[in-house]
């Protein structure tokens, strides 16, 4: 535990120790906990309900763009990874390998691996599914009439991590991965860009998270891709977080797995491919972009509970009177698609309930007591601004609906203002290094386009090129490190 300032909720101040603040919030808000398996996590119901909301929205967006869901095995033959050289090189150090298929009890009564049950070929727990999916597509695709294939899967993956952090980087995590097949390069590129747009739409309009759309440099591309597109977000500590990626794979995997089709000219050609994905690290982004020392701050569109109603009463008769009103309000709110919880537990005082829902980031709290019932009013408390107002009960559901929309927009605008204020153009290497240490954020700077310069900057400063923004203006300049000519700025930051 950090020695920094700790709130009454047991949360370290983010200004004192941002990393500890984040971990405290995840655990104290009952979102996740560490697993007995090192590097893995248990996602608790409150945290998982946020993922379920994300999943439902994204799944609808995918289907709206013509995609369908499928499922492929978690275990992949090791030989599949040998077929695409850059892919295996990119994932080799992160792979978990299954070598045996049986256990037995030894002479001491201990459970051990049965050494006689060794697999003929080792199996890899999927770090990503390109190999097994393209092996499968070989049997699905013969003609241009079989294209495009627009498939997504919701799954878990395993990437062996040495340094882990709940939601942000764990050995096993949940995600979705789209894998599509096309008849032309143009179609595949259009798909890659379309899905990047879907991710940006979701991040900004649902998560309240402003993002920069861009391309990765060759050094930062997905292993096996010709181009990697990404959305990059800025967290409150000035570090960047990659919130989603979409990859143009060219014909690399089609050639590796011999996936050919007869085109409209009756000639054989290799299929063009894409893959794209987001994971449960979006929950980490949600926490780090919006929350404060009092707890989570959740955008209403993704909050498991959007409105909580807390009754304040002394006698059962008063509670019964309040409950009658709340029953009608709940019905009205649910009819508007608003999730509401009536916390009438008699085991907790109102103050303890207020603290609990503040910690959990519930966007709007409604407090109502006997005097409110007499006056025809309620007290509303916003989580985003911590402001309170007393309003009439008449038309309350409509007022709440409008307030939730206002909170959603305010959370986004606050994050956008933060990003704007923490994005700086720099023209010298000394200024670049000073800003990274004193005022971290996005640094827009010229780069000479070489991987050597990119790597040297990373080695010396721990800052990476997050992306080459898609909306970049062309501008003559000089690389901050080498002084060589450059035609555009790129976005640097230290990152998660």
mmCIF file with all atom_site columns, C-alpha atoms in Angstrom, residues 277-354:
data_model
loop_
_atom_site.group_PDB
_atom_site.id
_atom_site.type_symbol
_atom_site.label_atom_id
_atom_site.label_alt_id
_atom_site.label_comp_id
_atom_site.label_asym_id
_atom_site.label_entity_id
_atom_site.label_seq_id
_atom_site.pdbx_PDB_ins_code
_atom_site.Cartn_x
_atom_site.Cartn_y
_atom_site.Cartn_z
_atom_site.occupancy
_atom_site.B_iso_or_equiv
_atom_site.pdbx_formal_charge
_atom_site.auth_seq_id
_atom_site.auth_comp_id
_atom_site.auth_asym_id
_atom_site.auth_atom_id
_atom_site.pdbx_PDB_model_num
ATOM 1  C CA . UNK A 1 277 ? -10.252 -6.359 -31.931 1.00 0.00 ? 277 UNK A CA 1
ATOM 2  C CA . UNK A 1 278 ? -10.874 -4.683 -28.596 1.00 0.00 ? 278 UNK A CA 1
ATOM 3  C CA . UNK A 1 279 ? -10.588 -6.249 -25.156 1.00 0.00 ? 279 UNK A CA 1
ATOM 4  C CA . UNK A 1 280 ? -11.463 -5.850 -21.485 1.00 0.00 ? 280 UNK A CA 1
ATOM 5  C CA . UNK A 1 281 ? -8.680  -3.258 -21.284 1.00 0.00 ? 281 UNK A CA 1
ATOM 6  C CA . UNK A 1 282 ? -11.472 -0.859 -22.346 1.00 0.00 ? 282 UNK A CA 1
ATOM 7  C CA . UNK A 1 283 ? -12.730 -1.174 -18.770 1.00 0.00 ? 283 UNK A CA 1
ATOM 8  C CA . UNK A 1 284 ? -9.308  -0.026 -17.577 1.00 0.00 ? 284 UNK A CA 1
ATOM 9  C CA . UNK A 1 285 ? -9.500  2.908  -19.986 1.00 0.00 ? 285 UNK A CA 1
ATOM 10 C CA . UNK A 1 286 ? -12.938 3.810  -18.655 1.00 0.00 ? 286 UNK A CA 1
ATOM 11 C CA . UNK A 1 287 ? -11.606 3.920  -15.097 1.00 0.00 ? 287 UNK A CA 1
ATOM 12 C CA . UNK A 1 288 ? -8.415  5.856  -15.822 1.00 0.00 ? 288 UNK A CA 1
ATOM 13 C CA . UNK A 1 289 ? -9.951  8.445  -18.143 1.00 0.00 ? 289 UNK A CA 1
ATOM 14 C CA . UNK A 1 290 ? -12.857 9.579  -15.960 1.00 0.00 ? 290 UNK A CA 1
ATOM 15 C CA . UNK A 1 291 ? -12.590 8.552  -12.306 1.00 0.00 ? 291 UNK A CA 1
ATOM 16 C CA . UNK A 1 292 ? -11.475 10.560 -9.262  1.00 0.00 ? 292 UNK A CA 1
ATOM 17 C CA . UNK A 1 293 ? -10.307 10.052 -5.688  1.00 0.00 ? 293 UNK A CA 1
ATOM 18 C CA . UNK A 1 294 ? -13.883 9.405  -4.514  1.00 0.00 ? 294 UNK A CA 1
ATOM 19 C CA . UNK A 1 295 ? -14.286 6.429  -6.858  1.00 0.00 ? 295 UNK A CA 1
ATOM 20 C CA . UNK A 1 296 ? -15.415 5.500  -10.326 1.00 0.00 ? 296 UNK A CA 1
ATOM 21 C CA . UNK A 1 297 ? -17.085 7.984  -12.653 1.00 0.00 ? 297 UNK A CA 1
ATOM 22 C CA . UNK A 1 298 ? -19.032 5.973  -15.222 1.00 0.00 ? 298 UNK A CA 1
ATOM 23 C CA . UNK A 1 299 ? -20.707 7.323  -18.364 1.00 0.00 ? 299 UNK A CA 1
ATOM 24 C CA . UNK A 1 300 ? -24.453 6.610  -18.065 1.00 0.00 ? 300 UNK A CA 1
ATOM 25 C CA . UNK A 1 301 ? -24.576 4.578  -21.289 1.00 0.00 ? 301 UNK A CA 1
ATOM 26 C CA . UNK A 1 302 ? -22.257 1.922  -19.809 1.00 0.00 ? 302 UNK A CA 1
ATOM 27 C CA . UNK A 1 303 ? -23.093 2.156  -16.101 1.00 0.00 ? 303 UNK A CA 1
ATOM 28 C CA . UNK A 1 304 ? -24.586 -1.099 -14.722 1.00 0.00 ? 304 UNK A CA 1
ATOM 29 C CA . UNK A 1 305 ? -26.840 1.048  -12.514 1.00 0.00 ? 305 UNK A CA 1
ATOM 30 C CA . UNK A 1 306 ? -27.712 4.423  -14.058 1.00 0.00 ? 306 UNK A CA 1
ATOM 31 C CA . UNK A 1 307 ? -29.930 5.670  -11.232 1.00 0.00 ? 307 UNK A CA 1
ATOM 32 C CA . UNK A 1 308 ? -29.983 4.611  -7.597  1.00 0.00 ? 308 UNK A CA 1
ATOM 33 C CA . UNK A 1 309 ? -32.846 5.618  -5.297  1.00 0.00 ? 309 UNK A CA 1
ATOM 34 C CA . UNK A 1 310 ? -32.046 5.811  -1.580  1.00 0.00 ? 310 UNK A CA 1
ATOM 35 C CA . UNK A 1 311 ? -34.977 6.188  0.840   1.00 0.00 ? 311 UNK A CA 1
ATOM 36 C CA . UNK A 1 312 ? -34.487 8.159  4.077   1.00 0.00 ? 312 UNK A CA 1
ATOM 37 C CA . UNK A 1 313 ? -36.952 7.112  6.730   1.00 0.00 ? 313 UNK A CA 1
ATOM 38 C CA . UNK A 1 314 ? -37.425 6.395  10.426  1.00 0.00 ? 314 UNK A CA 1
ATOM 39 C CA . UNK A 1 315 ? -40.414 4.053  10.431  1.00 0.00 ? 315 UNK A CA 1
ATOM 40 C CA . UNK A 1 316 ? -41.736 1.256  8.238   1.00 0.00 ? 316 UNK A CA 1
ATOM 41 C CA . UNK A 1 317 ? -44.812 3.351  7.468   1.00 0.00 ? 317 UNK A CA 1
ATOM 42 C CA . UNK A 1 318 ? -42.589 6.095  5.993   1.00 0.00 ? 318 UNK A CA 1
ATOM 43 C CA . UNK A 1 319 ? -40.682 3.516  3.930   1.00 0.00 ? 319 UNK A CA 1
ATOM 44 C CA . UNK A 1 320 ? -43.942 2.083  2.644   1.00 0.00 ? 320 UNK A CA 1
ATOM 45 C CA . UNK A 1 321 ? -45.100 5.526  1.532   1.00 0.00 ? 321 UNK A CA 1
ATOM 46 C CA . UNK A 1 322 ? -41.759 6.229  -0.229  1.00 0.00 ? 322 UNK A CA 1
ATOM 47 C CA . UNK A 1 323 ? -41.757 2.764  -1.810  1.00 0.00 ? 323 UNK A CA 1
ATOM 48 C CA . UNK A 1 324 ? -45.114 3.391  -3.433  1.00 0.00 ? 324 UNK A CA 1
ATOM 49 C CA . UNK A 1 325 ? -43.747 6.483  -5.167  1.00 0.00 ? 325 UNK A CA 1
ATOM 50 C CA . UNK A 1 326 ? -40.496 4.762  -6.158  1.00 0.00 ? 326 UNK A CA 1
ATOM 51 C CA . UNK A 1 327 ? -42.393 1.864  -7.706  1.00 0.00 ? 327 UNK A CA 1
ATOM 52 C CA . UNK A 1 328 ? -44.110 4.232  -10.130 1.00 0.00 ? 328 UNK A CA 1
ATOM 53 C CA . UNK A 1 329 ? -40.855 6.117  -10.862 1.00 0.00 ? 329 UNK A CA 1
ATOM 54 C CA . UNK A 1 330 ? -39.017 2.860  -11.520 1.00 0.00 ? 330 UNK A CA 1
ATOM 55 C CA . UNK A 1 331 ? -41.665 1.780  -14.005 1.00 0.00 ? 331 UNK A CA 1
ATOM 56 C CA . UNK A 1 332 ? -41.384 5.102  -15.871 1.00 0.00 ? 332 UNK A CA 1
ATOM 57 C CA . UNK A 1 333 ? -37.578 4.985  -15.952 1.00 0.00 ? 333 UNK A CA 1
ATOM 58 C CA . UNK A 1 334 ? -37.447 1.377  -17.164 1.00 0.00 ? 334 UNK A CA 1
ATOM 59 C CA . UNK A 1 335 ? -39.906 2.270  -19.925 1.00 0.00 ? 335 UNK A CA 1
ATOM 60 C CA . UNK A 1 336 ? -37.285 4.788  -21.082 1.00 0.00 ? 336 UNK A CA 1
ATOM 61 C CA . UNK A 1 337 ? -34.581 2.119  -21.038 1.00 0.00 ? 337 UNK A CA 1
ATOM 62 C CA . UNK A 1 338 ? -32.978 3.475  -17.860 1.00 0.00 ? 338 UNK A CA 1
ATOM 63 C CA . UNK A 1 339 ? -31.644 0.998  -15.297 1.00 0.00 ? 339 UNK A CA 1
ATOM 64 C CA . UNK A 1 340 ? -32.609 1.856  -11.733 1.00 0.00 ? 340 UNK A CA 1
ATOM 65 C CA . UNK A 1 341 ? -31.973 0.334  -8.325  1.00 0.00 ? 341 UNK A CA 1
ATOM 66 C CA . UNK A 1 342 ? -34.090 0.991  -5.227  1.00 0.00 ? 342 UNK A CA 1
ATOM 67 C CA . UNK A 1 343 ? -31.786 0.414  -2.267  1.00 0.00 ? 343 UNK A CA 1
ATOM 68 C CA . UNK A 1 344 ? -34.181 -0.169 0.623   1.00 0.00 ? 344 UNK A CA 1
ATOM 69 C CA . UNK A 1 345 ? -31.751 -2.282 2.670   1.00 0.00 ? 345 UNK A CA 1
ATOM 70 C CA . UNK A 1 346 ? -32.251 -1.770 6.404   1.00 0.00 ? 346 UNK A CA 1
ATOM 71 C CA . UNK A 1 347 ? -28.725 -2.986 7.152   1.00 0.00 ? 347 UNK A CA 1
ATOM 72 C CA . UNK A 1 348 ? -27.014 0.191  5.905   1.00 0.00 ? 348 UNK A CA 1
ATOM 73 C CA . UNK A 1 349 ? -27.512 3.847  6.790   1.00 0.00 ? 349 UNK A CA 1
ATOM 74 C CA . UNK A 1 350 ? -28.189 6.326  3.961   1.00 0.00 ? 350 UNK A CA 1
ATOM 75 C CA . UNK A 1 351 ? -24.707 7.853  4.351   1.00 0.00 ? 351 UNK A CA 1
ATOM 76 C CA . UNK A 1 352 ? -23.049 4.467  3.854   1.00 0.00 ? 352 UNK A CA 1
ATOM 77 C CA . UNK A 1 353 ? -25.186 3.889  0.755   1.00 0.00 ? 353 UNK A CA 1
ATOM 78 C CA . UNK A 1 354 ? -24.236 7.309  -0.632  1.00 0.00 ? 354 UNK A CA 1
#
